[in-house]
mmCIF file of C-alpha atoms in Angstrom:
data_model
loop_
_atom_site.group_PDB
_atom_site.id
_atom_site.type_symbol
_atom_site.label_atom_id
_atom_site.label_comp_id
_atom_site.label_asym_id
_atom_site.label_seq_id
_atom_site.Cartn_x
_atom_site.Cartn_y
_atom_site.Cartn_z
ATOM 1 C CA MET D 7 59.076 66.506 13.591
ATOM 2 C CA ARG D 8 59.338 62.888 12.584
ATOM 3 C CA SER D 9 58.179 59.882 14.509
ATOM 4 C CA ARG D 10 60.781 57.518 15.713
ATOM 5 C CA CYS D 11 58.318 54.680 15.212
ATOM 6 C CA SER D 12 58.055 55.338 11.429
ATOM 7 C CA LYS D 13 61.743 55.442 10.785
ATOM 8 C CA TYR D 14 63.224 52.906 13.104
ATOM 9 C CA GLY D 15 60.200 50.862 13.912
ATOM 10 C CA SER D 16 59.067 49.832 17.252
ATOM 11 C CA ARG D 17 61.769 49.384 19.854
ATOM 12 C CA GLU D 18 61.472 47.792 23.221
ATOM 13 C CA GLY D 19 62.119 51.016 24.947
ATOM 14 C CA PHE D 20 59.434 52.832 23.091
ATOM 15 C CA ALA D 21 56.993 49.955 22.873
ATOM 16 C CA ASN D 22 56.268 50.294 26.514
ATOM 17 C CA ARG D 23 55.880 54.040 26.298
ATOM 18 C CA GLY D 24 54.163 54.288 22.921
ATOM 19 C CA CYS D 25 55.479 56.094 19.943
ATOM 20 C CA THR D 26 56.388 59.611 20.754
ATOM 21 C CA SER D 27 57.925 62.275 18.762
ATOM 22 C CA SER D 28 61.404 63.283 19.606
ATOM 23 C CA PRO D 29 62.852 66.684 19.012
ATOM 24 C CA LYS D 30 65.209 67.283 16.180
ATOM 25 C CA PRO D 31 68.793 67.037 17.284
ATOM 26 C CA THR D 32 70.469 70.342 17.640
ATOM 27 C CA ALA D 33 74.065 71.388 17.682
ATOM 28 C CA ALA D 34 73.961 71.363 21.450
ATOM 29 C CA THR D 35 73.008 67.647 21.610
ATOM 30 C CA LYS D 36 74.778 64.514 20.649
ATOM 31 C CA THR D 37 73.088 61.228 19.559
ATOM 32 C CA ASN D 38 74.327 57.769 18.847
ATOM 33 C CA THR D 39 73.061 56.464 15.481
ATOM 34 C CA LYS D 40 73.187 52.813 14.468
ATOM 35 C CA VAL D 41 73.813 52.485 10.712
ATOM 36 C CA SER D 42 73.752 49.294 8.604
ATOM 37 C CA THR D 43 76.479 48.983 6.024
ATOM 38 C CA SER D 44 76.513 47.003 2.856
ATOM 39 C CA LYS D 45 78.546 44.300 4.500
ATOM 40 C CA GLY D 46 75.864 43.836 7.121
ATOM 41 C CA GLU D 47 78.018 45.235 9.904
ATOM 42 C CA SER D 48 76.556 47.467 12.493
ATOM 43 C CA VAL D 49 78.452 50.574 13.071
ATOM 44 C CA VAL D 50 77.681 53.010 15.763
ATOM 45 C CA SER D 51 78.527 56.437 14.643
ATOM 46 C CA LYS D 52 79.270 58.791 17.417
ATOM 47 C CA GLN D 53 78.539 62.313 16.684
ATOM 48 C CA GLN D 54 80.678 64.385 18.929
ATOM 49 C CA GLN D 55 78.628 67.304 20.070
ATOM 50 C CA GLN D 56 79.277 69.920 22.744
ATOM 51 C CA PRO D 57 77.855 68.859 26.124
ATOM 52 C CA SER D 58 74.635 70.449 27.183
ATOM 53 C CA PRO D 59 74.553 72.900 30.121
ATOM 54 C CA SER D 60 72.733 70.327 32.212
ATOM 55 C CA ASN D 61 75.529 67.857 31.683
ATOM 56 C CA ILE D 62 78.112 70.520 32.481
ATOM 57 C CA ASN D 63 76.391 71.387 35.716
ATOM 58 C CA SER D 64 76.015 67.725 36.620
ATOM 59 C CA ARG D 65 79.656 67.140 35.914
ATOM 60 C CA SER D 66 80.725 70.185 37.841
ATOM 61 C CA ASP D 67 78.629 69.105 40.835
ATOM 62 C CA GLU D 68 80.251 65.687 40.802
ATOM 63 C CA ASP D 69 83.711 67.232 40.583
ATOM 64 C CA ASP D 70 82.921 69.645 43.396
ATOM 65 C CA LEU D 71 81.577 66.821 45.542
ATOM 66 C CA ALA D 72 84.695 64.763 44.966
ATOM 67 C CA THR D 73 86.876 67.759 45.738
ATOM 68 C CA ASP D 74 84.935 68.486 48.932
ATOM 69 C CA LEU D 75 85.275 64.884 50.034
ATOM 70 C CA LYS D 76 89.019 65.007 49.506
ATOM 71 C CA GLU D 77 89.263 68.328 51.360
ATOM 72 C CA ASP D 78 87.206 66.918 54.230
ATOM 73 C CA GLU D 79 89.525 63.923 54.436
ATOM 74 C CA TYR D 80 92.529 66.270 54.445
ATOM 75 C CA GLU D 81 90.982 68.480 57.095
ATOM 76 C CA ASN D 82 90.147 65.450 59.196
ATOM 77 C CA GLU D 83 93.759 64.378 58.990
ATOM 78 C CA GLU D 84 94.882 67.877 60.007
ATOM 79 C CA VAL D 85 92.395 67.950 62.880
ATOM 80 C CA THR D 86 93.605 64.565 64.034
ATOM 81 C CA GLU D 87 97.184 65.799 63.943
ATOM 82 C CA ASP D 88 96.213 69.006 65.711
ATOM 83 C CA VAL D 89 94.358 67.110 68.416
ATOM 84 C CA THR D 90 97.257 64.735 68.859
ATOM 85 C CA TYR D 91 99.672 67.618 69.027
ATOM 86 C CA GLY D 92 97.228 69.674 71.070
ATOM 87 C CA ASP D 93 97.126 67.136 73.898
ATOM 88 C CA LYS D 94 100.858 67.505 74.377
ATOM 89 C CA GLY D 95 100.695 71.245 73.848
ATOM 90 C CA ALA D 96 97.821 71.611 76.282
ATOM 91 C CA SER D 97 99.784 69.713 78.904
ATOM 92 C CA GLN D 98 102.756 71.971 78.337
ATOM 93 C CA VAL D 99 100.539 75.061 78.419
ATOM 94 C CA VAL D 100 98.902 73.915 81.666
ATOM 95 C CA GLN D 101 102.285 73.221 83.236
ATOM 96 C CA ARG D 102 103.553 76.583 82.051
ATOM 97 C CA SER D 103 100.429 78.295 83.409
ATOM 98 C CA LEU D 104 100.803 76.553 86.767
ATOM 99 C CA SER D 105 104.420 77.669 86.926
ATOM 100 C CA VAL D 106 103.416 81.255 86.181
ATOM 101 C CA VAL D 107 100.650 81.141 88.811
ATOM 102 C CA GLN D 108 103.056 79.679 91.364
ATOM 103 C CA GLU D 109 105.626 82.366 90.628
ATOM 104 C CA GLU D 110 102.965 85.080 90.945
ATOM 105 C CA GLU D 111 101.780 83.623 94.256
ATOM 106 C CA GLU D 112 105.357 83.523 95.548
ATOM 107 C CA GLU D 113 105.835 87.138 94.484
ATOM 108 C CA ASP D 114 102.560 88.106 96.197
ATOM 109 C CA TRP D 115 103.597 86.358 99.412
ATOM 110 C CA SER D 116 107.028 87.984 99.245
ATOM 111 C CA SER D 117 105.448 91.405 98.781
ATOM 112 C CA LEU D 118 102.995 90.768 101.614
ATOM 113 C CA LEU D 119 105.786 89.595 103.907
ATOM 114 C CA ALA D 120 107.917 92.621 103.080
ATOM 115 C CA LEU D 121 104.956 94.927 103.714
ATOM 116 C CA SER D 122 104.174 93.222 107.024
ATOM 117 C CA LEU D 123 107.789 93.531 108.151
ATOM 118 C CA SER D 124 107.771 97.201 107.174
ATOM 119 C CA PHE D 125 104.684 97.849 109.286
ATOM 120 C CA PHE D 126 106.218 95.862 112.153
ATOM 121 C CA PHE D 127 109.458 97.855 112.181
ATOM 122 C CA PHE D 128 107.508 101.098 111.740
ATOM 123 C CA ALA D 129 105.419 100.180 114.780
ATOM 124 C CA LEU D 130 108.596 99.499 116.752
ATOM 125 C CA LEU D 131 109.954 102.912 115.830
ATOM 126 C CA THR D 132 106.764 104.824 116.594
ATOM 127 C CA LYS D 133 105.611 102.958 119.685
ATOM 128 C CA PRO D 134 107.586 101.713 122.676
ATOM 129 C CA LEU D 135 108.089 97.997 123.136
ATOM 130 C CA SER D 136 105.365 96.104 124.915
ATOM 131 C CA GLY D 137 105.809 96.369 128.699
ATOM 132 C CA ARG D 138 107.922 99.522 128.519
ATOM 133 C CA PRO D 139 106.124 102.544 130.044
ATOM 134 C CA ASP D 140 105.511 105.622 127.925
ATOM 135 C CA PRO D 141 107.382 108.836 128.765
ATOM 136 C CA LEU D 142 105.548 111.620 130.535
ATOM 137 C CA LEU D 143 104.491 114.468 128.247
ATOM 138 C CA ASP D 144 104.081 118.127 129.127
ATOM 139 C CA LEU D 145 101.394 120.426 127.747
ATOM 140 C CA ASN D 146 103.482 121.022 124.612
ATOM 141 C CA GLY D 147 103.664 117.289 123.933
ATOM 142 C CA ASP D 148 107.377 117.155 124.799
ATOM 143 C CA LYS D 149 108.912 114.446 126.949
ATOM 144 C CA VAL D 150 109.460 115.333 130.574
ATOM 145 C CA GLU D 151 113.182 115.380 131.365
ATOM 146 C CA ALA D 152 114.743 114.255 134.608
ATOM 147 C CA GLY D 153 116.445 117.063 136.553
ATOM 148 C CA SER D 154 114.558 119.806 134.653
ATOM 149 C CA ALA D 155 112.065 122.201 136.233
ATOM 150 C CA TYR D 156 108.308 121.777 135.658
ATOM 151 C CA TYR D 157 105.225 123.269 137.211
ATOM 152 C CA ILE D 158 102.660 120.772 138.444
ATOM 153 C CA ILE D 159 99.230 122.286 137.836
ATOM 154 C CA SER D 160 95.698 121.009 138.158
ATOM 155 C CA ALA D 161 94.261 119.234 135.135
ATOM 156 C CA PHE D 162 90.973 121.057 135.778
ATOM 157 C CA PRO D 163 91.391 124.856 135.797
ATOM 158 C CA GLY D 164 89.017 126.964 137.837
ATOM 159 C CA ALA D 165 87.544 124.907 140.630
ATOM 160 C CA GLY D 166 90.514 122.543 140.415
ATOM 161 C CA GLY D 167 92.838 125.141 141.939
ATOM 162 C CA GLY D 168 96.286 126.317 140.884
ATOM 163 C CA GLY D 169 99.891 125.167 141.215
ATOM 164 C CA LEU D 170 101.729 123.678 144.198
ATOM 165 C CA THR D 171 103.438 125.571 146.965
ATOM 166 C CA LEU D 172 104.737 125.129 150.537
ATOM 167 C CA SER D 173 102.947 125.978 153.773
ATOM 168 C CA LEU D 174 103.415 125.391 157.454
ATOM 169 C CA ASN D 175 102.123 122.009 158.488
ATOM 170 C CA ARG D 176 98.739 121.323 160.136
ATOM 171 C CA ASN D 177 100.212 122.240 163.521
ATOM 172 C CA GLY D 178 101.766 125.488 162.277
ATOM 173 C CA SER D 179 105.344 124.203 162.490
ATOM 174 C CA CYS D 180 108.096 122.519 160.457
ATOM 175 C CA PRO D 181 108.549 120.576 158.283
ATOM 176 C CA LEU D 182 106.568 122.363 155.593
ATOM 177 C CA ASP D 183 103.602 120.651 153.981
ATOM 178 C CA VAL D 184 102.921 120.431 150.249
ATOM 179 C CA THR D 185 99.790 122.455 149.479
ATOM 180 C CA GLN D 186 97.904 123.780 146.457
ATOM 181 C CA HIS D 187 96.976 127.342 145.585
ATOM 182 C CA SER D 188 93.264 127.931 145.601
ATOM 183 C CA LEU D 189 93.467 130.235 142.560
ATOM 184 C CA ASP D 190 94.224 128.582 139.233
ATOM 185 C CA LEU D 191 96.118 131.701 138.078
ATOM 186 C CA LEU D 192 98.880 130.988 140.600
ATOM 187 C CA MET D 193 101.453 128.559 139.197
ATOM 188 C CA GLY D 194 103.274 127.941 142.492
ATOM 189 C CA TYR D 195 106.850 126.669 142.575
ATOM 190 C CA PRO D 196 108.462 124.492 139.893
ATOM 191 C CA MET D 197 109.530 120.925 140.672
ATOM 192 C CA LEU D 198 112.476 118.664 139.846
ATOM 193 C CA PHE D 199 112.117 114.900 139.283
ATOM 194 C CA PHE D 200 114.907 112.416 140.060
ATOM 195 C CA PRO D 201 114.556 108.701 139.175
ATOM 196 C CA THR D 202 116.446 106.001 141.066
ATOM 197 C CA ASN D 203 119.168 105.821 138.389
ATOM 198 C CA TYR D 204 119.519 109.576 137.974
ATOM 199 C CA SER D 205 122.890 111.116 137.191
ATOM 200 C CA SER D 206 123.769 114.616 136.034
ATOM 201 C CA GLU D 207 125.625 113.150 133.033
ATOM 202 C CA ASN D 208 122.735 110.974 131.863
ATOM 203 C CA ARG D 209 119.461 112.553 132.872
ATOM 204 C CA GLY D 210 117.082 110.792 130.517
ATOM 205 C CA HIS D 211 113.296 111.097 130.615
ATOM 206 C CA ILE D 212 110.655 110.397 133.209
ATOM 207 C CA HIS D 213 108.355 107.506 132.311
ATOM 208 C CA GLU D 214 104.990 106.460 133.613
ATOM 209 C CA SER D 215 105.066 104.444 136.856
ATOM 210 C CA MET D 216 108.749 105.281 137.353
ATOM 211 C CA ASP D 217 109.874 105.752 140.962
ATOM 212 C CA VAL D 218 110.989 109.352 141.405
ATOM 213 C CA ASN D 219 111.911 111.821 144.107
ATOM 214 C CA ILE D 220 110.064 115.130 143.811
ATOM 215 C CA MET D 221 111.752 118.308 145.025
ATOM 216 C CA PHE D 222 110.724 121.955 144.982
ATOM 217 C CA TYR D 223 112.988 124.074 142.809
ATOM 218 C CA ALA D 224 113.033 127.064 145.183
ATOM 219 C CA ASN D 225 115.186 128.707 147.796
ATOM 220 C CA ILE D 226 113.000 128.258 150.831
ATOM 221 C CA ILE D 227 114.439 129.894 153.919
ATOM 222 C CA SER D 228 111.730 128.738 156.298
ATOM 223 C CA CYS D 229 112.630 125.662 158.352
ATOM 224 C CA ASN D 230 115.973 125.340 156.546
ATOM 225 C CA GLU D 231 115.157 121.760 155.568
ATOM 226 C CA PRO D 232 115.240 119.890 152.278
ATOM 227 C CA THR D 233 112.188 120.432 150.097
ATOM 228 C CA VAL D 234 112.052 116.807 148.917
ATOM 229 C CA TRP D 235 108.582 115.287 149.156
ATOM 230 C CA LYS D 236 107.912 112.770 151.870
ATOM 231 C CA VAL D 237 104.886 110.970 153.317
ATOM 232 C CA ASP D 238 104.510 112.163 156.900
ATOM 233 C CA ASN D 239 103.541 109.959 159.791
ATOM 234 C CA TYR D 240 99.895 109.183 160.145
ATOM 235 C CA ASP D 241 97.841 112.089 161.508
ATOM 236 C CA GLU D 242 95.392 110.436 163.887
ATOM 237 C CA LYS D 243 93.564 113.667 164.618
ATOM 238 C CA ARG D 244 92.723 114.231 160.955
ATOM 239 C CA GLY D 245 92.826 110.600 159.869
ATOM 240 C CA ALA D 246 95.248 110.994 156.941
ATOM 241 C CA TRP D 247 98.796 110.589 155.726
ATOM 242 C CA PHE D 248 99.869 114.065 154.599
ATOM 243 C CA ILE D 249 102.599 114.909 152.108
ATOM 244 C CA THR D 250 105.308 116.949 153.746
ATOM 245 C CA THR D 251 109.001 117.732 153.062
ATOM 246 C CA ASN D 252 112.389 116.987 154.632
ATOM 247 C CA GLY D 253 112.922 113.903 152.486
ATOM 248 C CA VAL D 254 116.151 112.819 150.749
ATOM 249 C CA VAL D 255 117.110 112.255 147.103
ATOM 250 C CA GLY D 256 118.215 108.793 146.018
ATOM 251 C CA ASN D 257 119.289 105.889 148.229
ATOM 252 C CA PRO D 258 116.303 103.649 147.391
ATOM 253 C CA GLY D 259 115.516 101.072 150.047
ATOM 254 C CA PRO D 260 113.370 100.362 153.108
ATOM 255 C CA GLN D 261 114.714 103.423 154.925
ATOM 256 C CA THR D 262 113.496 105.789 152.197
ATOM 257 C CA LEU D 263 110.094 104.288 151.368
ATOM 258 C CA GLN D 264 108.295 107.508 152.254
ATOM 259 C CA ASN D 265 110.294 109.530 149.691
ATOM 260 C CA TRP D 266 109.242 107.783 146.446
ATOM 261 C CA PHE D 267 106.339 108.703 144.191
ATOM 262 C CA LYS D 268 105.063 107.860 140.738
ATOM 263 C CA PHE D 269 103.086 109.527 137.956
ATOM 264 C CA VAL D 270 100.448 107.288 136.382
ATOM 265 C CA LYS D 271 98.466 108.185 133.277
ATOM 266 C CA ALA D 272 94.814 109.095 133.857
ATOM 267 C CA ASN D 273 91.878 108.635 131.510
ATOM 268 C CA ILE D 274 92.218 112.163 130.090
ATOM 269 C CA ALA D 275 94.882 113.003 127.488
ATOM 270 C CA ASP D 276 98.137 114.407 128.909
ATOM 271 C CA THR D 277 96.714 114.050 132.407
ATOM 272 C CA TYR D 278 98.365 112.105 135.222
ATOM 273 C CA LYS D 279 97.777 111.260 138.844
ATOM 274 C CA ILE D 280 100.354 111.123 141.611
ATOM 275 C CA VAL D 281 100.768 107.769 143.338
ATOM 276 C CA HIS D 282 102.753 106.687 146.384
ATOM 277 C CA CYS D 283 103.761 103.086 145.698
ATOM 278 C CA PRO D 284 107.106 102.287 147.374
ATOM 279 C CA SER D 285 106.928 98.488 147.034
ATOM 280 C CA ASP D 286 109.075 98.616 143.869
ATOM 281 C CA VAL D 287 112.052 100.290 145.544
ATOM 282 C CA SER D 288 111.721 98.292 148.757
ATOM 283 C CA HIS D 289 111.405 94.921 146.979
ATOM 284 C CA SER D 290 108.631 94.150 149.410
ATOM 285 C CA ALA D 291 105.728 91.825 148.734
ATOM 286 C CA VAL D 292 103.409 94.189 150.602
ATOM 287 C CA ASN D 293 101.469 96.559 148.331
ATOM 288 C CA LEU D 294 101.433 99.999 149.929
ATOM 289 C CA CYS D 295 100.134 101.921 146.915
ATOM 290 C CA SER D 296 97.815 104.878 147.400
ATOM 291 C CA ASP D 297 96.735 107.833 145.270
ATOM 292 C CA VAL D 298 97.594 111.383 146.246
ATOM 293 C CA GLY D 299 94.616 113.713 146.596
ATOM 294 C CA ILE D 300 93.547 116.931 148.291
ATOM 295 C CA LYS D 301 92.451 117.213 151.924
ATOM 296 C CA VAL D 302 91.291 120.610 153.155
ATOM 297 C CA VAL D 303 92.485 121.625 156.633
ATOM 298 C CA LYS D 304 91.675 125.123 157.941
ATOM 299 C CA ASN D 305 90.863 126.337 154.422
ATOM 300 C CA ALA D 306 94.248 125.100 153.174
ATOM 301 C CA ARG D 307 94.385 122.481 150.418
ATOM 302 C CA HIS D 308 96.902 119.902 151.677
ATOM 303 C CA LEU D 309 98.152 116.963 149.605
ATOM 304 C CA ALA D 310 97.511 113.633 151.314
ATOM 305 C CA LEU D 311 97.110 109.950 150.550
ATOM 306 C CA THR D 312 93.513 109.180 149.659
ATOM 307 C CA SER D 313 91.361 106.581 147.988
ATOM 308 C CA THR D 314 88.587 108.915 146.890
ATOM 309 C CA LYS D 315 89.598 112.471 145.893
ATOM 310 C CA LYS D 316 92.372 111.945 143.354
ATOM 311 C CA PHE D 317 94.451 114.849 142.119
ATOM 312 C CA GLY D 318 94.730 115.045 138.318
ATOM 313 C CA VAL D 319 97.795 117.025 137.215
ATOM 314 C CA ARG D 320 99.636 118.269 134.143
ATOM 315 C CA PHE D 321 103.184 119.479 133.542
ATOM 316 C CA VAL D 322 104.308 122.866 132.280
ATOM 317 C CA LYS D 323 107.967 123.402 131.426
ATOM 318 C CA ALA D 324 109.405 126.174 133.616
ATOM 319 C CA GLN D 325 111.631 128.872 132.159
ATOM 320 C CA VAL D 326 114.340 128.866 134.790
ATOM 321 C CA LEU D 327 117.067 131.506 134.670
ATOM 322 C CA PRO D 328 120.614 130.155 135.042
ATOM 323 C CA SER D 329 121.977 130.629 138.541
#
């Protein structure tokens, strides 16, 4: 290894550092040598050598940095364009989303409205209109028909007694009184119900609180009088209005007030009570309504108007042979 100081002398660059030995140039390095010619001209000979790995890496890093900067600028431009376009697109997307939500809400409301209407019409079909009384039902759950025969029995078997029959009145004479069998095994006589608008062509059904005439469906020879129910004159001796017979069917008005009765639903399923409430057929402002109950006279269970002992009843369709 030769000293640069001995060959080239002291140079400003090396004077400050002191003379140091420099490595011998290799094929992988390139140096610039200043040579004096005979003409006194300085010529710098450039020995082209292959670049060292450190130079290659340095160069590659610079190239990569420049490339990254250009790519960043390009990406920034794309982002700017995307943001600019995205504002418009976002507005369109939001509007489109709002339209979809509005359409879905309209469809939901339409479905809900259709479902509500379906339930409404179903309720109309399965339940009578508000204010219209329900039809009477017999023990089989069938509607009670006008002009058809039914047994009226106690709603409470056993101590409640049996069906209805006819007996001589409290004085042992005519007209016959409506009474109840003491034994619940006795069904009594069947009854027919006739509303105010009854006709044989259009019988229809008996509804709750409907004014009806009640008539025994039986050939009663005794007294030879109609078996249509009627409220008898007040019995002062016994202090009650008893239910007797010898009434008439139809002809609603003040003259027939005593002949009209109603069936009103009780608190127990398929159970009704009998009510005398003639104000509807008489168009009178006076309320004469009273429940029908049982009043015992000489061990006989007579039907009479009462405010205490109500008579709960049920209906059993009678199998009547054709006459």
